[in-house]
Amino acid sequence: MAQEVRGVIAPGKDEPVRVETIVVPDPGPGEAVVQIQACGVCHTDLHYKQGGINDDFPFLLGHEASGVVESVGEGVTDVAPGDFVILNWRAVCGNCRACLRGRPWYCFNTHNAKQKMTLTDGTELSPALGIGAFADKTLVAAGQCTKVDPSVAPQVAGLLGCGVMAGIGAAINTGNVGRGDTVAVIGCGGVGDAAIAGSNLAGAARIIAVDIDDRKLETARTMGATHTVNSKDTDPIEAIRELTGGFGADVVIEAVGRPETYKQAFYARDLAGTVVLVGVPTPEMKLELPLLDVFGHGGSLKSSWYGDCLPSRDFPMLIDLHLQGRLDLGAFVTETIELTDVEKAFERMHQGDVLRSVVML
Ligand code: APR
Ligand code: ZN
Ligand code: ZN
């Protein structure tokens, strides 16, 4: 039986979001209905609302979520009703070239639930990143659910569904940060701070945090940064070189998504160092570099896609590390809020006041 629950809808371009009754169908083959417990507010939700991603309004927002599987459809064996899970953007196929080559984050055949959730008048909803979790319940592909230790607080678990995983994964998966490395992280919002925490976890000896806002640099220290540079009044390339005996960092992680910070990241790395790009630029942005610098500098320039994470491997591991007290994921939760407060949370996010507001259900 389809169920009626509450969900946060973005009705049209730049219109305020509102809570409406949505209809969640029973799970079909390969699908699951998840009772959401917590869902973080991410920039991407705001971009959906602003029409910056596509025009498939109305959207059912929310995608950084954890919850309990309520029911599963035919053929689902990996998760069962009662399992505590973290949701990810899309299920991977396991059979394509990317999957078989051990790079499932580039899977060519990813999928979400086939059935659609709707408004009560039958209007089909587009779930943000194939999830739609600012809702009491949501319908996903069963492969979007990863079981983790249920003793973790739901507001902490949900964060791994997006920004925090992207940042930690940029350090431990894409950047392959190792013991003794010097890491520079440019941009210390939720993603950059997670990259700092990930670098710390990986055993980096020095972690240089770069931001234009002193408040962000203060928080970065609590996440594990050993040095901070305010790039509003200091050239970060010179500052990073100075802190590394003139060489540059082994790994530089860019978590802003702008041409000037991409450029800083490029020049702040050691010869043969690695630049990891996790900040997402807009389509019109361009980067111009002298080819001789590209050639002469060696090393590598990598983009990090969802932290190059494998949810089935990384989510349970990071939750275990958190429960053991070795990774403080709780530090990313600035506040917990009600489903009706998402619009306000967007404003606070815009002002740079929060790392994460998390809706509790
Ligand atoms: N130099 C250094 N830091 C900057 C600059 C700059 N020129 N411009 C902005 N920043 C800092 C901001 O002060 C803020 O601390 O970058 C940080 C960005 O943080 P958030 O806005 O909170 O964004 P976040 O959620 O961390 O995501 C960062 O990663 O995954 C991507 O789409 C995401 O592109 C976005 C980026
Ligand atoms: Zn695949
Ligand atoms: Zn997100």
XYZ file of C-alpha atoms and ligand atoms in Angstrom:
399
model
C 0.000 0.000 0.000
C 1.375 3.391 -0.966
C 1.834 5.647 2.061
C 1.318 9.385 2.582
C 4.088 11.132 4.559
C 5.632 14.602 4.871
C 8.346 15.790 2.490
C 10.196 19.068 1.742
C 9.417 20.190 -1.795
C 11.156 22.793 -3.965
C 8.145 23.748 -6.127
C 9.844 26.000 -8.692
C 12.959 28.050 -9.489
C 13.934 30.240 -6.499
C 10.611 29.630 -4.742
C 10.787 28.946 -1.008
C 10.673 25.280 -0.073
C 7.636 23.916 1.773
C 6.507 20.799 3.568
C 3.846 18.868 1.629
C 2.198 15.476 1.739
C 3.944 13.054 -0.590
C 2.990 9.581 -1.738
C 5.609 6.843 -1.330
C 4.829 3.635 -3.260
C 5.593 0.158 -1.973
C 9.057 -0.964 -3.057
C 9.175 -2.688 -6.432
C 11.829 -5.220 -7.499
C 15.274 -4.090 -6.305
C 13.845 -1.174 -4.309
C 13.540 -0.290 -0.609
C 11.463 2.126 1.454
C 13.530 3.742 4.191
C 12.187 5.455 7.279
C 14.454 8.498 7.473
C 15.945 9.409 10.876
C 18.274 12.273 9.938
C 19.166 14.253 6.821
C 21.829 16.972 6.517
C 21.278 20.229 4.616
C 23.829 20.491 1.763
C 24.687 23.185 -0.814
C 23.446 20.861 -3.529
C 19.902 21.016 -2.089
C 20.085 24.778 -2.381
C 21.370 24.493 -5.964
C 18.378 22.271 -6.837
C 16.011 24.869 -5.381
C 17.743 27.656 -7.323
C 17.395 25.725 -10.569
C 21.186 25.408 -10.887
C 21.150 21.651 -11.476
C 18.185 21.059 -13.763
C 14.605 22.190 -14.283
C 12.811 19.008 -13.278
C 10.686 20.738 -10.625
C 9.143 19.878 -8.224
C 12.105 18.408 -6.339
C 11.925 16.362 -3.184
C 15.034 17.718 -1.457
C 17.494 16.090 0.956
C 20.241 13.557 0.253
C 22.618 13.212 3.246
C 20.600 10.717 5.160
C 20.422 7.766 7.469
C 17.428 5.705 8.498
C 15.923 2.283 9.003
C 14.799 0.053 6.134
C 11.052 -0.380 6.420
C 10.339 -2.727 3.521
C 12.127 -4.176 0.517
C 10.926 -5.330 -2.905
C 11.426 -8.558 -4.776
C 14.957 -9.855 -5.147
C 16.522 -7.638 -2.457
C 18.952 -9.639 -0.321
C 21.656 -7.183 0.788
C 19.419 -5.230 3.178
C 16.360 -6.242 5.161
C 13.621 -4.453 7.121
C 15.036 -3.141 10.416
C 18.572 -2.521 9.065
C 20.099 0.865 9.933
C 21.516 2.308 6.711
C 23.236 5.326 5.154
C 21.933 6.302 1.717
C 24.166 7.018 -1.265
C 23.414 8.833 -4.529
C 23.113 5.827 -6.788
C 23.520 2.091 -6.842
C 26.369 0.744 -8.981
C 26.006 -2.223 -11.359
C 29.050 -4.271 -10.405
C 29.492 -5.470 -14.004
C 30.573 -2.582 -16.235
C 34.161 -1.821 -17.168
C 34.549 0.776 -14.379
C 33.100 -1.560 -11.744
C 35.188 -4.507 -12.887
C 38.330 -2.370 -12.957
C 37.775 -1.459 -9.292
C 36.489 2.072 -9.918
C 32.773 1.660 -9.174
C 32.425 5.383 -8.454
C 32.697 5.830 -12.242
C 30.105 3.077 -12.944
C 28.390 3.556 -16.325
C 25.124 1.901 -15.263
C 24.214 3.469 -11.949
C 20.569 3.420 -10.983
C 18.024 4.836 -8.558
C 14.494 3.601 -7.770
C 12.440 3.007 -10.943
C 9.066 3.962 -9.442
C 8.258 7.603 -8.747
C 7.154 9.299 -5.562
C 4.389 11.854 -6.186
C 2.383 14.672 -4.666
C -1.197 13.696 -3.693
C -2.450 15.052 -7.055
C -0.199 12.575 -8.873
C 2.531 15.093 -9.873
C 5.795 13.164 -10.109
C 8.638 14.293 -7.836
C 12.339 14.455 -8.739
C 14.280 13.267 -5.680
C 17.500 15.247 -5.079
C 20.478 13.096 -6.153
C 18.070 10.183 -6.525
C 17.326 10.178 -2.783
C 14.810 12.803 -1.529
C 15.288 12.361 2.210
C 13.834 15.514 3.786
C 10.850 13.231 4.260
C 9.515 10.790 6.833
C 10.069 8.004 4.322
C 11.643 7.723 0.891
C 11.904 5.188 -1.925
C 15.368 4.253 -3.206
C 17.143 1.462 -5.064
C 18.178 -1.134 -2.481
C 21.787 -0.722 -3.675
C 21.677 2.870 -2.401
C 21.454 1.542 1.177
C 24.599 0.622 3.121
C 24.243 -1.078 6.495
C 26.306 0.397 9.320
C 26.585 -0.116 13.099
C 23.204 1.056 14.470
C 24.712 2.402 17.702
C 25.918 5.557 15.907
C 23.773 8.709 16.240
C 21.658 9.046 13.051
C 22.599 12.721 12.546
C 26.271 11.693 12.462
C 25.747 8.705 10.150
C 23.817 10.685 7.547
C 26.733 13.048 6.945
C 28.707 10.316 5.220
C 26.053 10.315 2.505
C 27.614 13.381 0.849
C 29.879 16.278 1.877
C 31.818 14.683 4.720
C 32.496 11.549 2.673
C 33.563 13.718 -0.277
C 36.131 15.492 1.929
C 37.459 12.478 3.810
C 37.586 10.472 0.582
C 39.456 13.281 -1.224
C 42.242 12.772 1.335
C 42.271 9.025 1.955
C 41.085 7.678 -1.427
C 41.913 10.202 -4.169
C 44.903 11.936 -2.558
C 46.176 8.742 -0.974
C 47.542 10.828 1.914
C 50.102 8.821 3.845
C 51.978 8.863 7.135
C 54.284 11.864 7.411
C 52.813 13.768 4.466
C 52.316 17.506 4.412
C 48.808 18.310 3.225
C 47.370 21.737 2.363
C 43.611 22.138 2.250
C 42.259 25.212 0.440
C 38.735 26.121 1.563
C 37.647 25.010 5.022
C 33.894 24.552 4.839
C 32.335 21.169 5.584
C 34.151 19.488 2.708
C 37.578 21.029 3.430
C 37.267 20.295 7.146
C 36.424 16.693 6.331
C 39.549 16.576 4.127
C 41.521 17.831 7.133
C 39.998 15.163 9.398
C 40.726 12.522 6.727
C 44.354 13.682 6.373
C 44.726 13.511 10.135
C 43.324 9.994 10.140
C 45.771 8.984 7.398
C 48.737 10.110 9.502
C 49.683 13.413 7.828
C 52.449 15.131 9.793
C 51.407 18.657 8.841
C 48.048 19.922 7.725
C 47.933 23.497 6.448
C 44.437 24.987 6.333
C 43.801 27.900 3.926
C 40.668 30.058 3.960
C 39.676 33.714 3.666
C 37.592 33.603 6.847
C 39.282 33.463 10.276
C 36.267 31.724 11.835
C 36.701 28.854 9.374
C 40.397 28.623 10.189
C 39.600 28.349 13.899
C 37.275 25.411 13.249
C 39.865 23.879 10.918
C 42.286 23.719 13.860
C 39.796 21.733 15.903
C 39.532 19.298 12.971
C 43.281 18.662 12.974
C 44.922 21.522 11.041
C 48.413 22.175 12.409
C 48.918 25.484 10.546
C 46.524 28.078 9.176
C 46.841 30.681 6.418
C 44.345 33.465 5.808
C 44.646 33.904 2.042
C 42.824 37.225 2.140
C 45.962 38.960 3.317
C 48.702 36.394 2.600
C 49.704 34.687 -0.652
C 48.894 31.055 0.175
C 51.397 29.647 -2.338
C 54.252 31.493 -0.670
C 52.955 30.681 2.801
C 52.747 26.961 1.994
C 56.208 26.985 0.416
C 57.601 28.765 3.485
C 56.086 26.165 5.786
C 57.613 23.344 3.727
C 61.203 24.551 3.392
C 60.484 26.000 -0.046
C 59.078 22.796 -1.550
C 55.298 22.790 -1.361
C 52.858 20.242 0.014
C 52.832 16.534 -0.844
C 49.080 16.713 -1.338
C 46.989 19.848 -1.920
C 43.229 19.513 -1.670
C 41.087 22.222 -3.281
C 37.638 22.436 -1.661
C 36.289 25.742 -2.994
C 35.704 25.288 -6.735
C 37.058 28.556 -8.166
C 39.746 29.296 -10.810
C 41.997 31.237 -8.401
C 41.968 28.470 -5.805
C 42.520 25.773 -8.459
C 45.567 27.776 -9.510
C 46.781 28.130 -5.931
C 46.424 24.384 -5.462
C 48.403 23.754 -8.649
C 51.352 25.904 -7.564
C 51.321 24.996 -3.865
C 52.274 21.361 -4.420
C 55.723 19.910 -4.159
C 57.385 18.681 -7.349
C 55.690 15.356 -8.015
C 53.017 16.174 -5.464
C 49.332 15.510 -5.926
C 46.556 18.056 -6.390
C 43.079 16.829 -5.521
C 40.181 18.871 -6.855
C 36.998 18.352 -4.852
C 35.485 21.847 -5.148
C 32.951 21.925 -7.977
C 33.342 24.800 -10.497
C 30.516 26.295 -12.588
C 30.358 25.621 -16.364
C 31.742 29.030 -17.414
C 34.895 28.888 -15.231
C 38.243 28.468 -16.997
C 41.801 27.862 -15.836
C 44.782 29.118 -17.826
C 48.250 27.774 -17.047
C 51.604 28.022 -18.839
C 52.137 24.584 -20.397
C 55.733 24.633 -19.286
C 54.547 24.758 -15.680
C 52.207 21.837 -16.274
C 54.994 19.863 -17.918
C 57.760 20.896 -15.586
C 55.968 20.452 -12.311
C 55.410 16.691 -12.486
C 53.077 14.986 -10.104
C 49.386 14.654 -10.730
C 46.179 16.591 -10.893
C 43.143 14.545 -9.868
C 39.507 15.295 -9.406
C 37.700 13.514 -6.619
C 34.265 12.205 -7.427
C 32.180 11.698 -4.244
C 35.502 11.148 -2.458
C 36.070 8.195 -4.839
C 34.237 6.261 -2.178
C 32.956 2.745 -2.220
C 30.029 3.032 0.201
C 30.058 -0.654 1.178
C 33.731 -0.361 2.130
C 34.017 3.220 3.413
C 30.757 3.926 5.291
C 31.041 1.056 7.829
C 34.771 1.701 8.275
C 34.359 5.413 9.014
C 31.434 4.769 11.368
C 33.569 2.232 13.261
C 36.431 4.728 13.529
C 33.977 7.311 14.834
C 32.552 4.894 17.430
C 36.090 4.045 18.547
C 36.757 7.753 19.145
C 39.366 8.014 16.380
C 37.358 10.242 14.023
C 35.026 12.876 15.440
C 32.209 12.981 12.907
C 30.003 14.639 15.540
C 32.053 17.844 15.141
C 30.423 18.403 11.740
C 26.913 18.672 13.183
C 26.393 22.324 14.128
C 22.682 22.012 14.891
C 19.743 19.655 14.596
C 16.507 21.128 13.222
C 12.902 20.290 12.350
C 11.633 19.380 8.880
C 9.883 22.763 8.732
C 13.186 24.667 9.169
C 14.995 23.783 5.922
C 14.455 27.235 4.378
C 16.004 28.882 7.456
C 18.889 26.435 7.352
C 19.625 27.527 3.754
C 19.970 31.114 4.985
C 22.348 30.148 7.772
C 24.393 28.063 5.344
C 24.601 31.020 2.992
C 25.909 33.230 5.812
C 28.637 30.660 6.553
C 27.399 30.110 10.112
C 27.154 26.337 10.057
C 29.106 23.294 8.965
C 25.964 21.192 8.863
C 22.362 21.666 9.967
C 20.731 18.259 10.215
C 16.987 17.663 9.994
C 15.806 15.080 12.533
C 12.761 12.963 11.750
N 40.136 31.086 -0.941
C 40.067 30.266 0.135
N 38.913 29.872 0.695
C 37.773 30.327 0.143
C 37.764 31.190 -0.997
C 39.013 31.560 -1.536
N 39.119 32.365 -2.597
N 36.465 31.469 -1.315
C 35.711 30.808 -0.403
N 36.488 30.134 0.474
C 36.106 29.293 1.615
C 34.883 29.796 2.371
O 35.244 30.764 3.337
C 34.385 28.496 3.017
O 34.988 28.270 4.270
O 35.719 28.030 1.112
C 34.835 27.417 2.038
C 33.686 26.801 1.244
O 32.901 26.142 2.153
P 31.356 25.913 2.011
O 30.753 27.053 1.292
O 30.847 25.508 3.342
O 31.259 24.657 0.993
P 31.484 23.099 1.235
O 30.197 22.448 1.594
O 32.650 22.856 2.122
O 31.846 22.647 -0.261
C 33.008 23.156 -0.897
O 33.244 21.312 -2.390
O 31.999 19.444 -2.945
C 32.281 20.758 -3.250
O 30.243 21.565 -4.216
C 31.115 21.693 -3.144
O 32.230 23.281 -4.469
C 31.835 22.998 -3.158
C 33.076 22.698 -2.329
Zn 29.094 -0.516 -13.079
Zn 25.382 16.985 -0.768
